[in-house]
mmCIF file of C-alpha atoms in Angstrom:
data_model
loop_
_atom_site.group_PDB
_atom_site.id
_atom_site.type_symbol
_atom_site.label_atom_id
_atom_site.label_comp_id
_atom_site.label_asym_id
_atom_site.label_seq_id
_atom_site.Cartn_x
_atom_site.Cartn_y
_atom_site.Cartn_z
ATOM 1 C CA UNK A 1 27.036 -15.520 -41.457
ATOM 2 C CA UNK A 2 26.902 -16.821 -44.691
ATOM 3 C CA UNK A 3 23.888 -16.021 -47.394
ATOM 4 C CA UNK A 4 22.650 -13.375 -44.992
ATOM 5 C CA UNK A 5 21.799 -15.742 -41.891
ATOM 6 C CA UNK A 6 22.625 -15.658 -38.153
ATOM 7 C CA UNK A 7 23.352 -18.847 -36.065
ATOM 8 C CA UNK A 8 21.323 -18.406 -32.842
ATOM 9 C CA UNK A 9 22.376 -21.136 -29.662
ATOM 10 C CA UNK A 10 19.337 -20.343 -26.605
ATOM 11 C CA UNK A 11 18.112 -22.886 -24.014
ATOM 12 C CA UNK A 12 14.902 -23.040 -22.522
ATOM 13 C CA UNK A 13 14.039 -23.713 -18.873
ATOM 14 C CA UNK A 14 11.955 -26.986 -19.342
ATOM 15 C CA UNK A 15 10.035 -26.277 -15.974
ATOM 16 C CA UNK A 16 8.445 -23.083 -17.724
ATOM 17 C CA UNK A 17 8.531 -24.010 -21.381
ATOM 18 C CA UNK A 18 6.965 -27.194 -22.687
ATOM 19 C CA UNK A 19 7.470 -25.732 -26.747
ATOM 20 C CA UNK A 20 8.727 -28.485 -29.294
ATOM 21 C CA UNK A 21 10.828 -27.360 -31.074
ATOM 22 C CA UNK A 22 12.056 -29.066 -34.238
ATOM 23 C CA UNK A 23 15.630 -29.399 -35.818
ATOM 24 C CA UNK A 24 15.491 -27.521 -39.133
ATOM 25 C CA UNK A 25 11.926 -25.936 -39.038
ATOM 26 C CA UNK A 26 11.344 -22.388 -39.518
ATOM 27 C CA UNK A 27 10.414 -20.112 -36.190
ATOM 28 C CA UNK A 28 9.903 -16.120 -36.372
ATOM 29 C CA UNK A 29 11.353 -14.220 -33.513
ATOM 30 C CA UNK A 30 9.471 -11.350 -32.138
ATOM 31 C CA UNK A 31 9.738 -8.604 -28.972
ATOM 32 C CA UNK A 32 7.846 -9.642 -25.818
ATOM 33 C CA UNK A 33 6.715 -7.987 -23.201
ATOM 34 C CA UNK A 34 7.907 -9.573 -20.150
ATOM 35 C CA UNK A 35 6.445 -8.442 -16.600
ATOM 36 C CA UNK A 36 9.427 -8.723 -14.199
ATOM 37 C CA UNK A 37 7.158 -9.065 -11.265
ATOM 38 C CA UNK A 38 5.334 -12.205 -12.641
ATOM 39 C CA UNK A 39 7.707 -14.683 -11.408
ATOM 40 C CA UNK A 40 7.700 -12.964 -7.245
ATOM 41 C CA UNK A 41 3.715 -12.831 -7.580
ATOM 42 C CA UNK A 42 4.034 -17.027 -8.579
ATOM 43 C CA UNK A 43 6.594 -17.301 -6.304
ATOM 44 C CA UNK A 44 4.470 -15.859 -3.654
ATOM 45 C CA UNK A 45 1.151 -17.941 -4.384
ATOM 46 C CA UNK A 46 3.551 -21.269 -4.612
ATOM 47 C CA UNK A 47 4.747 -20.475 -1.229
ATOM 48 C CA UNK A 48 1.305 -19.720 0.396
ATOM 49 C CA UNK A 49 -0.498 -23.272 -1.799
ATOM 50 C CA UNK A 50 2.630 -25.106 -0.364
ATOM 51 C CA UNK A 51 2.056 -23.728 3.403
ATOM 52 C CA UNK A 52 -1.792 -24.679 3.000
ATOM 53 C CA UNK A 53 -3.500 -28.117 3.780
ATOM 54 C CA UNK A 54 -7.444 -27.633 4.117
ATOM 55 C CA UNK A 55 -7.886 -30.111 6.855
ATOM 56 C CA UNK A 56 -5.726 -27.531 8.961
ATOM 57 C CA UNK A 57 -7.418 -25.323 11.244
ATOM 58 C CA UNK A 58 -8.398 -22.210 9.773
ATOM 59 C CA UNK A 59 -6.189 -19.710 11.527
ATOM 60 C CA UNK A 60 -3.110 -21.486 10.830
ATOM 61 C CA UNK A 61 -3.588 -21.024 6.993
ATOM 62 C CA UNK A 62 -1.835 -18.206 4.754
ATOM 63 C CA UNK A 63 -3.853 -15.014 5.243
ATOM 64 C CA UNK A 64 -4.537 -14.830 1.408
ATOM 65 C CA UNK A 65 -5.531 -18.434 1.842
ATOM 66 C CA UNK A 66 -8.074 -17.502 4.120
ATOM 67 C CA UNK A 67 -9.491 -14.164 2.163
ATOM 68 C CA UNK A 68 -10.632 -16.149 -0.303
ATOM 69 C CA UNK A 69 -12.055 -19.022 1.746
ATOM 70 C CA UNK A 70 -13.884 -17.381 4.664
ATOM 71 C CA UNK A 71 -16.402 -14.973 4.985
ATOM 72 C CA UNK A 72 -14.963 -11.338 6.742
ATOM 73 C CA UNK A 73 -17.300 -11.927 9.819
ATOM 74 C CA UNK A 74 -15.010 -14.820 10.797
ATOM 75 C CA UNK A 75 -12.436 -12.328 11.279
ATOM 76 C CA UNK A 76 -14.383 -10.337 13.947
ATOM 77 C CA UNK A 77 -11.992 -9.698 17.357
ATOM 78 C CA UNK A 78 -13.268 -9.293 20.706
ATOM 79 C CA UNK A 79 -14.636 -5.877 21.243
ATOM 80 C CA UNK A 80 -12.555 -4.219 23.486
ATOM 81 C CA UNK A 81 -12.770 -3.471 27.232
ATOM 82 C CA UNK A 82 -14.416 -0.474 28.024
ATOM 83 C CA UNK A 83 -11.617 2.026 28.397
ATOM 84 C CA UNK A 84 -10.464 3.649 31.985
ATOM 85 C CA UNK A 85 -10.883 7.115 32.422
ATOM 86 C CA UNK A 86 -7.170 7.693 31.181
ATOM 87 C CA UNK A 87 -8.022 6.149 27.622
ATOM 88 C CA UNK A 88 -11.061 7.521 27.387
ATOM 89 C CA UNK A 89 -9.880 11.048 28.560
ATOM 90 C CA UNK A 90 -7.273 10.266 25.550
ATOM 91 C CA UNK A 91 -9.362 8.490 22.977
ATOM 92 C CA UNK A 92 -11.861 12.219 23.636
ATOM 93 C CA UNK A 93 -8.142 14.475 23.123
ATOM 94 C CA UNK A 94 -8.003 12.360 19.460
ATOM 95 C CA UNK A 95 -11.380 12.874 18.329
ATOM 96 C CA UNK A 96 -11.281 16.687 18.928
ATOM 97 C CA UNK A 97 -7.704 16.850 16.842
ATOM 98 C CA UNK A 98 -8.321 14.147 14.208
ATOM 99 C CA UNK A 99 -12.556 14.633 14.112
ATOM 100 C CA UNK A 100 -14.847 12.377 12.130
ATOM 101 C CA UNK A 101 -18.480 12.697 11.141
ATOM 102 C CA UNK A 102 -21.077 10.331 13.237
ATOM 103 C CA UNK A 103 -20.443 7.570 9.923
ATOM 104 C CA UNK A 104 -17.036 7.811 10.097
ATOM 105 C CA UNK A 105 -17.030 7.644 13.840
ATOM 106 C CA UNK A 106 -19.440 4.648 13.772
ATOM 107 C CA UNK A 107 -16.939 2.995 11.293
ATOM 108 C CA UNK A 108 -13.990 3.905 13.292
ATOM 109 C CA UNK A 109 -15.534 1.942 16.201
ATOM 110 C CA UNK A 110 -16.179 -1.360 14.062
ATOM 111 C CA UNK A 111 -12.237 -0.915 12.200
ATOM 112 C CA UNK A 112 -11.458 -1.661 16.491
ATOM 113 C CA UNK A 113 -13.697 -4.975 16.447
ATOM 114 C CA UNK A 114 -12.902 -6.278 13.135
ATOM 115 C CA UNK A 115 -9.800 -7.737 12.032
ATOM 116 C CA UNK A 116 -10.793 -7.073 8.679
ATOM 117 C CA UNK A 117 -12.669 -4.324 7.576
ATOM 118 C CA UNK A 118 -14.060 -2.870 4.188
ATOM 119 C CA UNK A 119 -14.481 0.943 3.505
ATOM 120 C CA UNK A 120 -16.924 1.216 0.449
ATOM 121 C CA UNK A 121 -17.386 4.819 -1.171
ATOM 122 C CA UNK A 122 -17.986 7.128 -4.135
ATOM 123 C CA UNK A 123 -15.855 9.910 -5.180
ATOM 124 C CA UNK A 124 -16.327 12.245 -2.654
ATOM 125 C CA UNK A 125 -17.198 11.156 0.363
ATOM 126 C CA UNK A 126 -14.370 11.446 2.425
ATOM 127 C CA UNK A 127 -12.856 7.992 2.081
ATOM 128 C CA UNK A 128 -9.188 9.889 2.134
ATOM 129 C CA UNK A 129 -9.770 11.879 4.839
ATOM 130 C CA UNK A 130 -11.579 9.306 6.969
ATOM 131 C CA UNK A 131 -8.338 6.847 6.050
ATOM 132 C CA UNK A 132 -5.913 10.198 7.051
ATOM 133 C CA UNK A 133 -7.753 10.592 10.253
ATOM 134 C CA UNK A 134 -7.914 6.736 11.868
ATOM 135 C CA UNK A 135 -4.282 6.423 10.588
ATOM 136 C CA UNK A 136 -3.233 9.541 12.580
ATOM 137 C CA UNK A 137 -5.211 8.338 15.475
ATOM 138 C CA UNK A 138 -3.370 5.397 15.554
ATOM 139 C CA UNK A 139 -0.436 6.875 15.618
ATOM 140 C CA UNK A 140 -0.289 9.415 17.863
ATOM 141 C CA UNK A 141 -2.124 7.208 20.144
ATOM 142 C CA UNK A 142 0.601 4.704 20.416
ATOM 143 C CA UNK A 143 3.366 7.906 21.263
ATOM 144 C CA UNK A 144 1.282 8.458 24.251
ATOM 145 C CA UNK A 145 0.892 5.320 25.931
ATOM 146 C CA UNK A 146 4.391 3.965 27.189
ATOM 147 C CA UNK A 147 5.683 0.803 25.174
ATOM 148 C CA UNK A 148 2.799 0.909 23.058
ATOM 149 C CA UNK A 149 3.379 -0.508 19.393
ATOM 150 C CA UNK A 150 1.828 1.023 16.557
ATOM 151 C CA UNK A 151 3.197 -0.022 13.162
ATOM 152 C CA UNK A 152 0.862 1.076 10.117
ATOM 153 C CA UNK A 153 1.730 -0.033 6.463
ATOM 154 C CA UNK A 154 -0.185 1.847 3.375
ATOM 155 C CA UNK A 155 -0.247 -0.157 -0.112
ATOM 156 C CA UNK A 156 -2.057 0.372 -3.427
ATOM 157 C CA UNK A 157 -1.499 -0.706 -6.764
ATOM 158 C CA UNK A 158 -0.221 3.099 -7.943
ATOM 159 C CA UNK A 159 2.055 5.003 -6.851
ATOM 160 C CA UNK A 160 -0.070 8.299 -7.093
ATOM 161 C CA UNK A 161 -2.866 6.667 -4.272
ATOM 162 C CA UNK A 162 0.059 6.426 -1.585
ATOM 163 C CA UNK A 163 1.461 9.866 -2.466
ATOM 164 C CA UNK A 164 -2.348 11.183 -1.880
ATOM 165 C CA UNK A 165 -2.400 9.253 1.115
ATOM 166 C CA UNK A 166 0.225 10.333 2.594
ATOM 167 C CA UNK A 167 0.485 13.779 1.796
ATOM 168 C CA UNK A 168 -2.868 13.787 3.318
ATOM 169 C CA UNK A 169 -1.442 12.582 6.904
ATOM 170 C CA UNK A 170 1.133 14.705 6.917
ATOM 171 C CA UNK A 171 -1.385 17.515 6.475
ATOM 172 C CA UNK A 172 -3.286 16.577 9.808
ATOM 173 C CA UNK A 173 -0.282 16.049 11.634
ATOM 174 C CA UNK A 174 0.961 19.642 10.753
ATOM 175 C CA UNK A 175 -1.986 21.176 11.925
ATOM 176 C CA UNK A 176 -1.954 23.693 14.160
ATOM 177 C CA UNK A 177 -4.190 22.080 17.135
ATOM 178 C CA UNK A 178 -1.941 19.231 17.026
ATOM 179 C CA UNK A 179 1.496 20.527 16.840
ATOM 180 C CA UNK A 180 0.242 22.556 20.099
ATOM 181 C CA UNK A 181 -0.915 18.798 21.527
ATOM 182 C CA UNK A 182 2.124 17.530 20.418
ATOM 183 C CA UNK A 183 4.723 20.549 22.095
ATOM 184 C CA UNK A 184 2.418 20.271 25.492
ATOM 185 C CA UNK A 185 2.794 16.472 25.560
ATOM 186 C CA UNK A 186 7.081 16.457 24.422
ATOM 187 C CA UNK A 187 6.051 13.969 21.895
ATOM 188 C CA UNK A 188 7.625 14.103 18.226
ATOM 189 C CA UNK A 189 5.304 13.663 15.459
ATOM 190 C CA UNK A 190 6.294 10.670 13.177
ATOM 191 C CA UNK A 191 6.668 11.664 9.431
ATOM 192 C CA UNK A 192 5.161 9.503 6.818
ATOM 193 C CA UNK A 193 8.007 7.247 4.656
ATOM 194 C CA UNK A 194 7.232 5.956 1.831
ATOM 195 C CA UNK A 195 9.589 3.098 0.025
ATOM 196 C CA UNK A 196 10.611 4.524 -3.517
ATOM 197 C CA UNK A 197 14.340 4.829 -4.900
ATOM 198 C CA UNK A 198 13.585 8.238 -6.154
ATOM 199 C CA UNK A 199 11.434 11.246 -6.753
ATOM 200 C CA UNK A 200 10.009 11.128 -10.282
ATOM 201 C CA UNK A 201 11.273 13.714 -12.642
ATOM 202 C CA UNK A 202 7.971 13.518 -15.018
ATOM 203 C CA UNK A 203 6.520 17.307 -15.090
ATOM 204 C CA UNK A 204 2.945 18.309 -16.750
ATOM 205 C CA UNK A 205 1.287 21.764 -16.755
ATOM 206 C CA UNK A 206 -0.237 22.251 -13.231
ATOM 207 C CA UNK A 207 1.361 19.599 -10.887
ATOM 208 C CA UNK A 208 2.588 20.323 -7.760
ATOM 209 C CA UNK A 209 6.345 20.742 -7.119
ATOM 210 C CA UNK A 210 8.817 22.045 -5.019
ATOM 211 C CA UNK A 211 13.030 22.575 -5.310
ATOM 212 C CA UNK A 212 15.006 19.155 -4.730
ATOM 213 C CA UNK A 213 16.908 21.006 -1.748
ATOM 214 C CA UNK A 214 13.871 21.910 0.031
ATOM 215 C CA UNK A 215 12.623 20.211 3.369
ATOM 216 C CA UNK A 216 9.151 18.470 3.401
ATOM 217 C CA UNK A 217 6.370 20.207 3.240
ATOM 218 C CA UNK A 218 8.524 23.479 2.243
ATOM 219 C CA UNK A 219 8.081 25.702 -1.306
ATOM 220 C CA UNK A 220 5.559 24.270 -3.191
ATOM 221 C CA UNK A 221 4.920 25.327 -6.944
ATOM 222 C CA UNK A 222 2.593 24.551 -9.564
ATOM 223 C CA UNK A 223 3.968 24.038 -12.971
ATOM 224 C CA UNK A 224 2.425 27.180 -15.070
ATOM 225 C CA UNK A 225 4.210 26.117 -18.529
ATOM 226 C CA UNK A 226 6.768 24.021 -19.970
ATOM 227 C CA UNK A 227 8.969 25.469 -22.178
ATOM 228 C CA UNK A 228 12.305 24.197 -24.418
ATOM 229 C CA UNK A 229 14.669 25.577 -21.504
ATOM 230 C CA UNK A 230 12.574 24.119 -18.570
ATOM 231 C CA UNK A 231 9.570 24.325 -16.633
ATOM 232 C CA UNK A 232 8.239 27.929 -15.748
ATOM 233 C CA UNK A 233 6.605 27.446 -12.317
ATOM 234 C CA UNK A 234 4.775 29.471 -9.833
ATOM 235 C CA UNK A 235 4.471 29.632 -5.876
ATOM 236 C CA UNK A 236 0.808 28.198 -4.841
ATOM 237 C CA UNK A 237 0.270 31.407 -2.766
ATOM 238 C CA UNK A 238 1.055 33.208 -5.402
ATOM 239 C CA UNK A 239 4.516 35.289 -6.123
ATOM 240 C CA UNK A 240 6.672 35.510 -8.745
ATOM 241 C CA UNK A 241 7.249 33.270 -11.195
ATOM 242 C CA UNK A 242 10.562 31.200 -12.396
ATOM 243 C CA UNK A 243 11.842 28.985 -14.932
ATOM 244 C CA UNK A 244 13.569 26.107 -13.847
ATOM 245 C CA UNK A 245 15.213 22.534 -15.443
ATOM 246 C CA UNK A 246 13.916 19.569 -14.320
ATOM 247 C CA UNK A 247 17.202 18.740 -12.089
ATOM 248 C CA UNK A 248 16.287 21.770 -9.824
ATOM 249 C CA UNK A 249 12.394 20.362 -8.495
ATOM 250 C CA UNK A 250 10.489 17.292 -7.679
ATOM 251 C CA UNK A 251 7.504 16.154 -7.364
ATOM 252 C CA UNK A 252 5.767 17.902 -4.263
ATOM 253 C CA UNK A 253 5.340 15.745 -1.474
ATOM 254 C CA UNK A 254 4.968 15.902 2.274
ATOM 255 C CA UNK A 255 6.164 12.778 3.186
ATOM 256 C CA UNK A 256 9.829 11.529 3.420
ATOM 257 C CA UNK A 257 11.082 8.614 0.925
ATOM 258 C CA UNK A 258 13.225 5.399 2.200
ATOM 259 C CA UNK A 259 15.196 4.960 -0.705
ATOM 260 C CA UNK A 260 15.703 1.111 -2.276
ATOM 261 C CA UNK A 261 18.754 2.060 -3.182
ATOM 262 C CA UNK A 262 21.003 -1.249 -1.570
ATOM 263 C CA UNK A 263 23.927 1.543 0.144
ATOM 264 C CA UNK A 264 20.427 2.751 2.214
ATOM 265 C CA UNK A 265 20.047 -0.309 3.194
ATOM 266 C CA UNK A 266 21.223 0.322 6.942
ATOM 267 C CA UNK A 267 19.081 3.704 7.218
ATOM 268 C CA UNK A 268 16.142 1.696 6.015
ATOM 269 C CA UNK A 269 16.620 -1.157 8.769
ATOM 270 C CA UNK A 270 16.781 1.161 11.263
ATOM 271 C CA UNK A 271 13.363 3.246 10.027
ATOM 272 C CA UNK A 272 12.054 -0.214 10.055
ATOM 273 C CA UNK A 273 12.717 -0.440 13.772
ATOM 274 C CA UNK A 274 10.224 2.144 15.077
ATOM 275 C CA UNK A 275 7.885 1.143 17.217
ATOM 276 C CA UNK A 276 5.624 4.158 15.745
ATOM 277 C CA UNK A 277 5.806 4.153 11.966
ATOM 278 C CA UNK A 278 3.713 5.068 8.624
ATOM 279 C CA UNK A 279 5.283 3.390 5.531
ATOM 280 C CA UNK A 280 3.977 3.337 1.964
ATOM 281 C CA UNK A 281 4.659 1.403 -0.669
ATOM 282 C CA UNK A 282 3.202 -0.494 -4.167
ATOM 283 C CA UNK A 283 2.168 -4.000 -3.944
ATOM 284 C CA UNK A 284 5.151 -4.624 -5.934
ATOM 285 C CA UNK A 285 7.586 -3.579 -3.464
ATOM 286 C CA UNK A 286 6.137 -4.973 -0.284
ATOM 287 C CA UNK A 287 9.021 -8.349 -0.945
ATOM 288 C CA UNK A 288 11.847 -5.589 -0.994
ATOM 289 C CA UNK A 289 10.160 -4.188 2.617
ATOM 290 C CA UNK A 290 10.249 -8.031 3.650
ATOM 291 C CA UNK A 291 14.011 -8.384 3.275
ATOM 292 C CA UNK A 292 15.216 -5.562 5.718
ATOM 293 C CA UNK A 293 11.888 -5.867 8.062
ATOM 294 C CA UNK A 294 12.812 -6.481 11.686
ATOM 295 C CA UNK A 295 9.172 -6.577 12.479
ATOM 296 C CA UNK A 296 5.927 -6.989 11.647
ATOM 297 C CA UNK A 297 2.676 -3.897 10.328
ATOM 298 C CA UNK A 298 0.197 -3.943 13.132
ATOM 299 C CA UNK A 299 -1.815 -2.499 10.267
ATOM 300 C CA UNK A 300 -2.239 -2.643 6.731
ATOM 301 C CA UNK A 301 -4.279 -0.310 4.520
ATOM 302 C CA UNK A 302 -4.992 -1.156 1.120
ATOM 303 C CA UNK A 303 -6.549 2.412 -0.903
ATOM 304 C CA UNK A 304 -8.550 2.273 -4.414
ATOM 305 C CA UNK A 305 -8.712 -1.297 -3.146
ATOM 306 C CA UNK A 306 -11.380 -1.907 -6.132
ATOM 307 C CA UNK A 307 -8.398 -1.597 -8.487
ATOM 308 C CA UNK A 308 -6.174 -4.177 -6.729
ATOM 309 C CA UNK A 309 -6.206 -8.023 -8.038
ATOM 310 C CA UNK A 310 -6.583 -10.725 -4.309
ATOM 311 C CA UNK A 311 -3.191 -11.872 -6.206
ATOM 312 C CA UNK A 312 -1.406 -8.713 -5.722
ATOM 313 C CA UNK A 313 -2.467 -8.237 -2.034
ATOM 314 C CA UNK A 314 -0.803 -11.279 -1.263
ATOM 315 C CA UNK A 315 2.555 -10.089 -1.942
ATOM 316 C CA UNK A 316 2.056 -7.403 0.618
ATOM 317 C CA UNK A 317 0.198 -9.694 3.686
ATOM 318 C CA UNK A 318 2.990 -11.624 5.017
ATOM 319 C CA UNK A 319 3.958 -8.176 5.769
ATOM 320 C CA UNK A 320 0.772 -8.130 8.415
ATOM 321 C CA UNK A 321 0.689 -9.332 12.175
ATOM 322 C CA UNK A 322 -1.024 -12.362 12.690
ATOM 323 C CA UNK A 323 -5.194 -11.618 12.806
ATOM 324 C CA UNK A 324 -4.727 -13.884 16.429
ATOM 325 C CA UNK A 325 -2.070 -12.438 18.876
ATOM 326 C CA UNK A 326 1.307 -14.515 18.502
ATOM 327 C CA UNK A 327 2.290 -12.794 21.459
ATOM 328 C CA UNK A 328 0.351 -12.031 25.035
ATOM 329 C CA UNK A 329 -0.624 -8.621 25.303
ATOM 330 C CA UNK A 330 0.628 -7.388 21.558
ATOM 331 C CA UNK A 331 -2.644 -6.737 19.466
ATOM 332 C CA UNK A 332 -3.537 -8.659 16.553
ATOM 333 C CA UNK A 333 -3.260 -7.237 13.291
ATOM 334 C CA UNK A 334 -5.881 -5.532 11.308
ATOM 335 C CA UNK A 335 -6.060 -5.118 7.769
ATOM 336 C CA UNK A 336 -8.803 -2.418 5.808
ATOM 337 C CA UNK A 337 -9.744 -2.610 2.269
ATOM 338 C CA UNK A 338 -10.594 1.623 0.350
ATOM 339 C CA UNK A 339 -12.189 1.706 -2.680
ATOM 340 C CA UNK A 340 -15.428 2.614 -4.560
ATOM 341 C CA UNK A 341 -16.926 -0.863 -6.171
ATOM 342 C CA UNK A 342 -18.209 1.443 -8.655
ATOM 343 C CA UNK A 343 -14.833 2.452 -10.154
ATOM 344 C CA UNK A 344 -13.289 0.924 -12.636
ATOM 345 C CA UNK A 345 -11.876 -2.514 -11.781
ATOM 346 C CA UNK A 346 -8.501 -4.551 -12.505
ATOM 347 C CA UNK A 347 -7.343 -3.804 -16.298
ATOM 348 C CA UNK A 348 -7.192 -7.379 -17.846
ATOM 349 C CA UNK A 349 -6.554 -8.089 -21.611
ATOM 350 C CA UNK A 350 -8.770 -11.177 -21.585
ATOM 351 C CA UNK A 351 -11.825 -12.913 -20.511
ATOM 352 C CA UNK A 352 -11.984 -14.712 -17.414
ATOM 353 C CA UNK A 353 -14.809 -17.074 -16.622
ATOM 354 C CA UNK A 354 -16.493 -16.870 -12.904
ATOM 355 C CA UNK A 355 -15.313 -19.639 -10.718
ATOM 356 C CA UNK A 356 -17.485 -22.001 -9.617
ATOM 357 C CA UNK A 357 -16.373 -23.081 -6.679
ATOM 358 C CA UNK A 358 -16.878 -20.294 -4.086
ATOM 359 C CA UNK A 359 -13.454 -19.203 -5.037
ATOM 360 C CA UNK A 360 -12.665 -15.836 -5.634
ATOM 361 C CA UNK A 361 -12.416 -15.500 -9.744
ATOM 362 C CA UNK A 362 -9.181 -14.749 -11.099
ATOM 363 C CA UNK A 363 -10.453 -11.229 -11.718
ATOM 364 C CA UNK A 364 -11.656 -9.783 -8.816
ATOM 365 C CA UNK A 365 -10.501 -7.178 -6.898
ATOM 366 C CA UNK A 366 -9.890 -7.308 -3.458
ATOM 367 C CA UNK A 367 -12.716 -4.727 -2.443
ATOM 368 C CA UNK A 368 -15.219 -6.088 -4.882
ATOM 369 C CA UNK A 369 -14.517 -9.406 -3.266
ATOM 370 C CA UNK A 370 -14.329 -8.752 0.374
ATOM 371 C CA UNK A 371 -17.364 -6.191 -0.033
ATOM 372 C CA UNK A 372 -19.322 -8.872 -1.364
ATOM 373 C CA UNK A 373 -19.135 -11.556 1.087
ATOM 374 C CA UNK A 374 -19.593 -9.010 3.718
ATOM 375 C CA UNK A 375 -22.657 -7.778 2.466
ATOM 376 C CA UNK A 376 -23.669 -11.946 1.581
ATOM 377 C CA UNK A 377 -25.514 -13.949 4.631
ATOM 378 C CA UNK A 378 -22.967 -15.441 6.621
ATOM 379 C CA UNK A 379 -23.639 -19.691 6.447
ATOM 380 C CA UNK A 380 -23.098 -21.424 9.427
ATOM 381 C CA UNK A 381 -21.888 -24.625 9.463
#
């Protein structure tokens, strides 16, 4: 325009923006970072605050309602009926191809009595492999009793706690014992999904790959070198070595991927559908799950669970099964909280005071939060 200036016309939405703004003041315009997953995480809050009344009865109330109002042990199921001689013939074939120390077995037990369970651990000591192990017991469990429903959803806050997750899984399932089990009892292993568009393309000196034609679980690599032409990497086993461009590999992985892409979205219904399934996915994309999910997670794992904000979990629990059965003779859901409450918490770029009123502050994590009211006196009353 003229004498250097631009004419700007914007509107603001008045429900998000109360700024006045004054005909012929002066305003500077600056870049702003705008999280894109702000408004579903409000969205999702509104919808549970709006669905809440606190003179209901507690079980009716959003399950992030509840998390932050009522201590774990309220949560506690019925232990189950001592098993016939068929499940515990079966439960004994599990232990020996998915085996747990006397801890791990111990917790094990109390993840089948508790609706909501917390698994609290330093780097270390097996909190992966214990996670691996009940999950794979869960699953092959439900291919060997007729009709049985076994639905298991695995969320964290990054992407690289699924992947270990997972990969993990599919590392027990592929053993040798139990593809033997497996052959003898004409059952097909499931293979661990996770819900990602694509396979990430970012390479650095000693990750894992393997060629983007290969099958899961097939060629893996290590990146040895990076050089202008591509990426020189190098079988695991050893072997000779090859330089590559970053077209020809991915990321190693020995899981499958459900892509988000919206001409999937058929193939992902249908994966959906299993009455035996292992999905993964951020807290972020648990809404996209919601929108082609023909039914509901009979459990939900939440890893490095000190790392996750109570605000972010709740985009991923209407996901769950009710903690009461909706239906006779389908189990309720269970949900279990990983982490280490030593690690390194939620990144937040200010300070938050401590709420006051039994509430969960705004920065807690979920295991720092659900760790510490288990470990508080329960009040009756």
């Amino acid at each position: 325009g003229e004498h250097g200036r631009v004419l700007l016309r914007f509107s603001l939405d008045p429900q998000l923006h109360s700024l006045p703004l004054g005909r012929g003041q002066e305003y500077v315009l600056s870049p702003r970072f705008i999280d894109p997953n702000s408004r579903t995480l409000a969205d999702r809050l509104q919808q549970d605050a709006r669905a809440t009344t606190l003179g209901d009865a507690p079980a009716t109330r959003p399950l992030s309602v509840r998390l932050m109002r009522e201590h774990p042990a309220t949560f506690r199921v019925t232990a189950p009926a001592p098993p016939d001689a068929a499940s515990a013939a079966l439960d004994e074939q599990l232990r020996s191809l998915f085996p747990l120390t006397p801890s791990q077995e111990e917790l094990f037990c109390l993840s089948r009595q508790n609706a909501v369970q917390c698994v609290n651990g330093p780097p270390g000591s097996g909190k992966t492999y214990f996670s691996a192990a009940l999950i794979c017991r869960l699953l092959v469990r439900a291919l060997l009793v007729p009709g049985a429903v076994q639905r298991v959803l695995v969320t964290a806050f990054t992407h690289a706690a699924i992947d270990n997750l997972l990969n993990k899984v599919a590392e027990l399932l592929g053993g040798r014992a139990v593809l033997a089990f497996a052959a003898e009892a004409a059952i097909e292993l499931p293979v661990p999904r996770k819900f990602q568009r694509d396979d990430s393309k970012e390479f650095t000196v000693g990750c894992e790959v393997q060629h983007t034609d290969a099958d899961t679980d097939a060629g893996r690599y290590y990146v040895e070198e990076i050089r202008e032409n591509g990426f020189l990497i190098r079988p695991v086993g050893g072997g000779g070595e090859q330089v590559v461009g970053a077209s020809e590999i991915r990321r190693w992985r020995a899981f499958s991927l459900l892509s988000t892409d919206k001409k999937q979205q058929q193939r992902l219904e249908d994966e959906l559908r299993r009455r035996v399934l292992l999905l993964g996915c951020t807290c972020y994309q648990t809404p996209k799950v919601r929108e082609s999910l023909a039914a509901k997670f009979d459990f939900l794992l939440v890893d490095e669970a000190s790392q996750m904000l109570l605000t972010h979990l709740s985009m991923s629990l209407p996901l769950l099964q009710d903690l009461r059965p909706p239906v006779p003779g389908r189990p309720p859901g269970r949900l279990m909280v990983v982490g280490d409450t030593k690690q390194m918490g939620p990144l937040l770029a200010e300070q938050y005071p401590e709420a006051a009123d039994g509430l969960p502050p705004v920065h807690a994590s979920v295991l720092r939060w659900l760790a510490g009211r288990a470990l508080a006196p329960l009040r009756r009353g």
